[in-house]
Tab-separated table of C-alpha atoms in Angstrom:
chain	number	residue	atom	x	y	z
A	173	MET	CA	-18.163	-18.809	29.477
A	174	ILE	CA	-19.167	-15.498	31.062
A	175	ARG	CA	-18.936	-13.052	28.187
A	176	PRO	CA	-18.157	-9.367	28.606
A	177	ALA	CA	-20.823	-7.015	27.298
A	178	LEU	CA	-18.438	-5.514	24.743
A	179	SER	CA	-15.234	-6.403	22.900
A	180	VAL	CA	-13.277	-3.788	20.954
A	181	VAL	CA	-11.009	-5.398	18.350
A	182	VAL	CA	-8.103	-3.373	16.941
A	183	PRO	CA	-5.579	-4.727	14.367
A	184	CYS	CA	-2.268	-2.861	14.652
A	185	TYR	CA	0.777	-2.566	12.404
A	186	ASN	CA	3.517	-0.078	13.338
A	187	GLU	CA	1.119	1.971	15.480
A	188	ALA	CA	3.282	2.537	18.579
A	189	ALA	CA	2.758	6.312	18.370
A	190	CYS	CA	-1.038	5.899	18.547
A	191	LEU	CA	-1.496	3.160	21.126
A	192	ASP	CA	-1.519	5.180	24.364
A	193	VAL	CA	-4.070	7.669	23.039
A	194	LEU	CA	-6.026	4.839	21.399
A	195	HIS	CA	-6.235	2.916	24.680
A	196	ALA	CA	-7.338	5.985	26.645
A	197	ARG	CA	-10.069	6.947	24.166
A	198	ILE	CA	-11.423	3.421	23.682
A	199	SER	CA	-11.445	2.805	27.447
A	200	ALA	CA	-13.336	6.040	28.078
A	201	ALA	CA	-15.866	5.300	25.327
A	202	ALA	CA	-16.432	1.718	26.541
A	203	ARG	CA	-16.807	2.731	30.207
A	204	ALA	CA	-19.373	5.359	29.249
A	205	VAL	CA	-21.570	2.610	27.786
A	206	VAL	CA	-20.912	-0.651	29.675
A	207	GLY	CA	-18.709	0.337	32.604
A	208	ASP	CA	-15.909	-2.122	33.271
A	209	ASP	CA	-17.749	-4.980	31.531
A	210	HIS	CA	-15.625	-4.826	28.389
A	211	GLU	CA	-12.382	-6.021	26.843
A	212	ILE	CA	-10.009	-4.356	24.394
A	213	VAL	CA	-8.243	-6.749	22.028
A	214	LEU	CA	-5.132	-5.340	20.358
A	215	VAL	CA	-3.574	-7.524	17.653
A	216	ASN	CA	0.071	-6.844	16.768
A	217	ASP	CA	0.459	-7.816	13.115
A	218	GLY	CA	4.245	-8.273	13.022
A	219	SER	CA	5.013	-4.593	13.678
A	220	ARG	CA	8.585	-3.408	13.176
A	221	ASP	CA	8.392	-0.600	15.725
A	222	GLN	CA	7.758	-0.766	19.486
A	223	SER	CA	4.064	-1.624	19.172
A	224	TRP	CA	4.335	-4.949	21.026
A	225	ALA	CA	6.317	-3.451	23.898
A	226	VAL	CA	3.696	-0.726	24.291
A	227	MET	CA	0.914	-3.329	24.207
A	228	GLU	CA	2.598	-5.372	26.935
A	229	ARG	CA	2.900	-2.276	29.102
A	230	LEU	CA	-0.755	-1.388	28.578
A	231	ALA	CA	-1.874	-4.964	29.305
A	232	ALA	CA	0.086	-4.945	32.571
A	233	SER	CA	-1.723	-1.790	33.701
A	234	ASP	CA	-5.252	-2.648	32.466
A	235	PRO	CA	-6.818	-6.054	33.253
A	236	ARG	CA	-9.423	-5.464	30.548
A	237	LEU	CA	-6.828	-5.236	27.777
A	238	VAL	CA	-5.715	-8.297	25.793
A	239	ALA	CA	-2.653	-8.041	23.553
A	240	ILE	CA	-2.088	-10.693	20.878
A	241	ASN	CA	1.242	-10.897	19.082
A	242	LEU	CA	1.103	-12.741	15.753
A	243	SER	CA	4.125	-14.767	14.659
A	244	ARG	CA	4.673	-12.542	11.598
A	245	ASN	CA	2.916	-9.968	9.457
A	246	HIS	CA	-0.271	-11.643	8.210
A	247	GLY	CA	-1.961	-8.558	6.735
A	248	HIS	CA	-4.776	-6.375	8.042
A	249	GLN	CA	-7.668	-8.702	7.263
A	250	LEU	CA	-6.086	-11.776	8.872
A	251	ALA	CA	-4.961	-9.764	11.897
A	252	LEU	CA	-8.535	-8.566	12.267
A	253	THR	CA	-9.705	-12.170	11.903
A	254	ALA	CA	-7.408	-13.203	14.764
A	255	GLY	CA	-8.874	-10.525	17.036
A	256	LEU	CA	-12.440	-11.463	16.145
A	257	ASP	CA	-11.686	-15.150	16.661
A	258	LEU	CA	-10.184	-14.614	20.116
A	259	CYS	CA	-12.579	-11.987	21.490
A	260	ALA	CA	-15.514	-12.993	23.690
A	261	GLY	CA	-17.928	-10.040	23.879
A	262	GLU	CA	-21.682	-10.072	23.319
A	263	ARG	CA	-21.172	-7.062	21.065
A	264	ILE	CA	-18.042	-6.409	19.065
A	265	LEU	CA	-16.713	-3.080	17.822
A	266	ILE	CA	-14.163	-3.219	14.987
A	267	ILE	CA	-11.939	-0.160	14.714
A	268	ASP	CA	-8.513	0.701	13.261
A	269	ALA	CA	-5.640	1.891	15.430
A	270	ASP	CA	-5.003	5.162	13.582
A	271	LEU	CA	-8.085	6.832	15.184
A	272	GLN	CA	-9.505	7.976	11.865
A	273	ASP	CA	-12.666	6.277	13.096
A	274	PRO	CA	-13.645	7.990	16.396
A	275	PRO	CA	-14.277	5.475	19.215
A	276	GLU	CA	-16.549	8.079	20.856
A	277	LEU	CA	-19.231	7.086	18.315
A	278	LEU	CA	-19.657	3.779	20.176
A	279	SER	CA	-22.564	4.979	22.323
A	280	ASP	CA	-24.476	6.262	19.278
A	281	MET	CA	-23.781	3.021	17.379
A	282	ILE	CA	-25.098	0.926	20.283
A	283	ALA	CA	-28.176	3.156	20.515
A	284	THR	CA	-28.741	2.609	16.767
A	285	MET	CA	-28.335	-1.149	17.167
A	286	GLU	CA	-30.895	-1.252	19.962
A	287	SER	CA	-33.430	1.069	18.332
A	288	GLU	CA	-33.221	-0.734	14.979
A	289	SER	CA	-32.985	-4.261	16.493
A	290	ALA	CA	-29.954	-4.729	14.232
A	291	ASP	CA	-27.149	-7.276	14.284
A	292	VAL	CA	-24.696	-5.054	12.401
A	293	VAL	CA	-24.279	-1.286	12.445
A	294	TYR	CA	-21.810	-0.370	9.697
A	295	ALA	CA	-20.265	3.098	9.521
A	296	VAL	CA	-20.673	4.960	6.211
A	297	ARG	CA	-18.108	7.671	5.462
A	298	ARG	CA	-19.566	11.063	4.563
A	299	LYS	CA	-16.187	12.834	4.590
A	300	ARG	CA	-12.601	11.529	4.520
A	301	GLU	CA	-10.309	14.090	6.118
A	302	GLY	CA	-6.560	14.033	5.527
A	303	GLU	CA	-6.653	11.801	2.440
A	304	THR	CA	-5.410	12.662	-1.035
A	305	PHE	CA	-7.704	13.303	-3.970
A	306	PHE	CA	-6.315	10.170	-5.671
A	307	LYS	CA	-7.149	8.015	-2.627
A	308	LYS	CA	-10.685	9.382	-2.418
A	309	LEU	CA	-11.248	8.982	-6.152
A	310	THR	CA	-9.960	5.401	-6.333
A	311	ALA	CA	-11.869	4.409	-3.197
A	312	ALA	CA	-15.134	5.795	-4.562
A	313	ALA	CA	-14.560	4.084	-7.918
A	314	PHE	CA	-13.645	0.781	-6.233
A	315	TYR	CA	-16.824	0.571	-4.158
A	316	ARG	CA	-19.040	1.428	-7.124
A	317	VAL	CA	-17.399	-1.055	-9.473
A	318	LEU	CA	-17.542	-3.688	-6.735
A	319	ASP	CA	-21.246	-3.018	-6.270
A	320	ARG	CA	-21.833	-3.628	-9.981
A	321	VAL	CA	-19.906	-6.888	-10.312
A	322	THR	CA	-20.487	-8.709	-7.015
A	323	ASP	CA	-23.330	-11.092	-6.380
A	324	THR	CA	-23.632	-9.856	-2.759
A	325	PRO	CA	-24.718	-6.234	-2.211
A	326	ILE	CA	-21.886	-4.506	-0.308
A	327	PRO	CA	-22.627	-1.050	1.164
A	328	LEU	CA	-20.863	1.851	-0.544
A	329	ASP	CA	-18.156	3.911	1.193
A	330	THR	CA	-17.807	1.606	4.187
A	331	GLY	CA	-14.694	0.199	5.825
A	332	ASP	CA	-14.328	-2.324	8.624
A	333	PHE	CA	-15.514	0.165	11.283
A	334	ARG	CA	-18.715	-1.453	12.563
A	335	LEU	CA	-20.551	-2.848	15.565
A	336	MET	CA	-21.676	-6.486	15.462
A	337	SER	CA	-23.771	-8.794	17.615
A	338	ARG	CA	-22.356	-12.085	18.841
A	339	ARG	CA	-24.578	-14.161	16.542
A	340	ALA	CA	-23.481	-12.141	13.504
A	341	LEU	CA	-19.833	-12.627	14.490
A	342	ASP	CA	-20.300	-16.371	15.057
A	343	ALA	CA	-21.778	-16.601	11.549
A	344	LEU	CA	-18.773	-14.688	10.186
A	345	LEU	CA	-16.335	-16.993	11.988
A	346	SER	CA	-17.939	-20.002	10.301
A	347	LEU	CA	-16.459	-18.795	6.982
A	348	PRO	CA	-12.955	-20.285	6.711
A	349	GLU	CA	-11.583	-18.805	3.463
A	350	GLN	CA	-7.999	-17.586	3.364
A	351	ALA	CA	-8.315	-14.477	1.152
A	352	ARG	CA	-10.618	-12.488	3.404
A	353	PHE	CA	-12.571	-9.339	2.546
A	354	ILE	CA	-14.290	-8.889	5.892
A	355	ARG	CA	-16.680	-6.080	5.008
A	356	GLY	CA	-17.957	-8.198	2.110
A	357	MET	CA	-18.154	-11.328	4.267
A	358	VAL	CA	-20.190	-9.457	6.898
A	359	ALA	CA	-22.589	-8.338	4.168
A	360	TRP	CA	-22.832	-11.951	2.933
A	361	VAL	CA	-23.856	-13.431	6.319
A	362	GLY	CA	-26.938	-11.240	6.329
A	363	PHE	CA	-29.095	-10.581	9.415
A	364	ARG	CA	-30.406	-7.050	9.922
A	365	GLN	CA	-27.724	-4.500	9.009
A	366	VAL	CA	-28.181	-0.731	9.208
A	367	PRO	CA	-25.950	2.201	8.161
A	368	PHE	CA	-24.421	4.774	10.503
A	369	PRO	CA	-23.151	7.897	8.688
A	370	TYR	CA	-20.114	9.684	10.117
A	371	ASP	CA	-17.196	11.951	9.190
A	372	ARG	CA	-13.799	10.277	9.135
A	373	ASP	CA	-10.927	12.093	10.854
A	374	GLU	CA	-7.271	12.409	9.892
A	375	ARG	CA	-4.753	9.861	11.119
A	376	LEU	CA	-3.467	10.616	14.607
A	377	ALA	CA	0.103	9.620	13.630
A	378	GLY	CA	2.074	7.546	11.145
A	379	GLU	CA	1.144	6.856	7.548
A	380	SER	CA	-1.332	4.719	5.652
A	381	LYS	CA	-0.643	0.974	5.694
A	382	TYR	CA	-2.349	0.571	2.296
A	383	PRO	CA	-0.027	1.757	-0.489
A	384	LEU	CA	-1.116	1.349	-4.099
A	385	GLY	CA	0.160	-2.244	-4.425
A	386	LYS	CA	-1.770	-3.428	-1.350
A	387	MET	CA	-4.857	-1.560	-2.518
A	388	ILE	CA	-4.766	-3.413	-5.849
A	389	ARG	CA	-4.308	-6.761	-4.070
A	390	PHE	CA	-7.162	-5.900	-1.728
A	391	ALA	CA	-9.392	-5.028	-4.695
A	392	LEU	CA	-8.559	-8.329	-6.419
A	393	ASP	CA	-9.406	-10.263	-3.245
A	394	ALA	CA	-12.707	-8.425	-3.022
A	395	VAL	CA	-13.718	-9.028	-6.646
A	396	THR	CA	-12.550	-12.627	-6.937
A	397	GLY	CA	-13.948	-13.499	-3.506
A	398	PHE	CA	-17.468	-12.278	-4.231
A	399	SER	CA	-17.935	-12.380	-7.988
A	400	THR	CA	-17.385	-14.584	-11.017
A	401	ALA	CA	-17.888	-11.575	-13.302
A	402	PRO	CA	-14.234	-11.568	-14.517
A	403	LEU	CA	-14.620	-15.165	-15.680
A	404	ARG	CA	-17.911	-14.325	-17.386
A	405	LEU	CA	-16.229	-11.321	-19.024
A	406	ALA	CA	-13.473	-13.602	-20.316
A	407	SER	CA	-16.111	-15.969	-21.752
A	408	HIS	CA	-17.994	-13.117	-23.423
A	409	MET	CA	-14.794	-11.735	-24.926
A	410	GLY	CA	-14.001	-15.196	-26.236
A	411	LEU	CA	-17.408	-15.415	-27.951
A	412	VAL	CA	-17.036	-11.942	-29.477
A	413	LEU	CA	-13.555	-12.733	-30.784
A	414	THR	CA	-14.783	-16.017	-32.211
A	415	GLY	CA	-17.463	-14.134	-34.162
A	416	LEU	CA	-14.931	-11.587	-35.400
A	417	SER	CA	-12.579	-14.395	-36.435
A	418	LEU	CA	-15.343	-15.999	-38.494
A	419	LEU	CA	-16.024	-12.682	-40.226
A	420	LEU	CA	-12.302	-12.255	-40.933
A	421	PHE	CA	-12.110	-15.789	-42.317
A	422	ALA	CA	-15.084	-15.064	-44.588
A	423	TYR	CA	-13.389	-11.861	-45.800
A	424	ILE	CA	-10.147	-13.711	-46.582
A	425	ALA	CA	-12.029	-16.506	-48.377
A	426	ILE	CA	-13.963	-14.045	-50.531
A	427	GLY	CA	-10.742	-12.214	-51.438
A	428	TRP	CA	-9.044	-15.512	-52.381
A	429	ILE	CA	-11.961	-16.592	-54.569
A	430	SER	CA	-12.153	-13.220	-56.333
A	431	GLY	CA	-8.395	-13.262	-56.971
A	432	SER	CA	-7.639	-10.062	-55.086
A	433	ALA	CA	-4.524	-10.171	-52.919
A	434	VAL	CA	-4.969	-9.825	-49.191
A	435	GLN	CA	-2.473	-7.163	-48.152
A	436	GLY	CA	-1.699	-5.305	-44.943
A	437	TRP	CA	1.108	-6.509	-42.743
A	438	THR	CA	0.296	-3.803	-40.159
A	439	SER	CA	-3.349	-4.805	-39.839
A	440	THR	CA	-2.324	-8.462	-39.571
A	441	MET	CA	0.099	-7.757	-36.775
A	442	LEU	CA	-2.496	-5.576	-35.042
A	443	VAL	CA	-4.951	-8.468	-35.018
A	444	VAL	CA	-2.288	-10.878	-33.746
A	445	VAL	CA	-1.227	-8.548	-30.925
A	446	PHE	CA	-4.842	-7.856	-29.956
A	447	LEU	CA	-5.739	-11.532	-29.830
A	448	GLY	CA	-2.592	-12.294	-27.829
A	449	ALA	CA	-3.418	-9.569	-25.308
A	450	VAL	CA	-6.953	-10.883	-24.862
A	451	GLN	CA	-5.671	-14.423	-24.385
A	452	MET	CA	-3.217	-13.268	-21.724
A	453	PHE	CA	-6.014	-11.396	-19.943
A	454	VAL	CA	-8.231	-14.476	-19.973
A	455	LEU	CA	-5.405	-16.678	-18.718
A	456	GLY	CA	-4.644	-14.137	-15.994
A	457	MET	CA	-8.228	-14.200	-14.750
A	458	ILE	CA	-8.294	-17.987	-14.766
A	459	GLY	CA	-4.938	-18.041	-12.980
A	460	GLU	CA	-6.233	-15.666	-10.291
A	461	TYR	CA	-9.102	-18.006	-9.462
A	462	LEU	CA	-6.917	-21.107	-9.679
A	463	GLY	CA	-4.444	-19.476	-7.310
A	464	ARG	CA	-7.221	-18.932	-4.776
A	465	LEU	CA	-8.249	-22.576	-5.093
A	466	TYR	CA	-4.623	-23.662	-4.545
A	467	VAL	CA	-4.289	-21.561	-1.396
A	468	GLU	CA	-7.616	-22.800	-0.027
A	469	SER	CA	-6.732	-26.442	-0.717
A	470	LYS	CA	-3.755	-26.310	1.696
A	471	ARG	CA	-6.114	-25.639	4.630
A	472	ARG	CA	-3.489	-23.793	6.642
A	473	PRO	CA	-4.547	-21.891	9.791
A	474	LEU	CA	-5.410	-18.278	9.039
A	475	TYR	CA	-3.074	-16.887	11.685
A	476	LEU	CA	-0.407	-17.992	14.170
A	477	VAL	CA	-0.156	-16.505	17.659
A	478	ALA	CA	3.352	-16.101	19.080
A	479	ASP	CA	2.656	-14.348	22.407
A	480	VAL	CA	-0.275	-13.176	24.491
A	481	ALA	CA	-0.465	-10.557	27.228
A	482	GLY	CA	-3.655	-10.380	29.271
A	483	PRO	CA	-6.642	-12.708	29.719
A	484	VAL	CA	-7.689	-14.183	26.367
A	485	LYS	CA	-11.231	-15.524	26.716
A	486	GLY	CA	-11.835	-16.799	23.192
A	487	ARG	CA	-10.448	-19.923	21.534
A	488	ALA	CA	-8.599	-20.064	18.235
A	489	SER	CA	-11.016	-21.764	15.839
A	490	LEU	CA	-9.555	-20.329	12.604
A	491	GLY	CA	-5.904	-20.019	13.616
A	492	TYR	CA	-3.328	-21.570	15.913
A	493	ARG	CA	-2.576	-20.637	19.499
A	494	ALA	CA	-0.683	-22.985	21.800
A	495	GLY	CA	-3.079	-24.530	24.289
A	496	ASP	CA	-6.207	-24.174	22.138
A	497	ARG	CA	-5.757	-27.502	20.337
A	498	GLY	CA	-5.234	-29.857	23.228
A	499	ASP	CA	-1.473	-29.234	23.417
A	500	VAL	CA	0.202	-31.160	26.216
A	501	THR	CA	3.459	-30.625	28.026
A	502	VAL	CA	5.892	-33.451	27.298
A	503	SER	CA	8.324	-34.379	30.028
A	504	PRO	CA	11.961	-34.450	28.934
A	505	ILE	CA	13.436	-37.885	28.354
A	506	LEU	CA	16.098	-38.527	30.967
A	507	PRO	CA	18.996	-40.933	30.363
A	508	GLU	CA	18.769	-44.231	32.221
A	509	LEU	CA	21.019	-44.477	35.238
A	510	PRO	CA	23.219	-47.561	35.638
A	511	GLU	CA	22.011	-50.058	38.229
A	512	GLN	CA	23.703	-49.982	41.612
A	513	GLN	CA	25.898	-53.030	42.258
């Protein structure tokens, strides 16, 4: 396979208003660095607007653009996985479609990669324009809590905006888990990784695709995918409660022996409710990990491709795309004709 020098992978969900400007800016940034030796991979993650129609139009006008239409909405991380799986570049830039991460930083990121002999250049956010105080606060808290509980050091204040070498991406694609936290998985594969500080812009158009519910789900995937700390916390709480139960039993026994009545319905109910809450928390943590094991055990493909526009050079190793698994065309069965008399 003759690989292009650069692939730019962009997961998209309801980004029709951004795509024309996105294509123009990415194309200009890529040409400034590698000329025409690049590809732009846009992944339509089951958008409900005109994103796929715009992608088809762009692919028809630009032979370096590949548009991949997933069969349904798979979520940002799996859509990104599909783009990474099907791209073919020697270097790969990951960027979101909302243009909060400026594609014009590509040349500086490549210069950093070359000067530092790095396999990954990850962008670190100094400022986050156009985001609410609540979003900034929860994001900062999330990354710092994650850093404390995970077994793999994950850089603070980083998203998926990064530049990767082909060998780093191949290592990433060898990880087949379903619940994917890509920035953590990139940190886990190792190699030389260096930071690239930048200021994040406001969204060009549309609204955030990560409401509070998705943010919580994303945080759970991150913690349960890279740490067993919640299970250890449940075990420690169990040991503490066992010790407290023994002390309470000793107190009740001493009161019974001395003949003093053990009173206090309120305190009794408080203990019962507290123990019940802790048990539910422990069961919830165990259930979260068991649920991940259940999903992984089914071994389903990570993504399903419905349509493609443009020249796809990669092969689907983690998902399903017709033609990448030895699919054959079956001739229709024709009815037998009666013999001529």
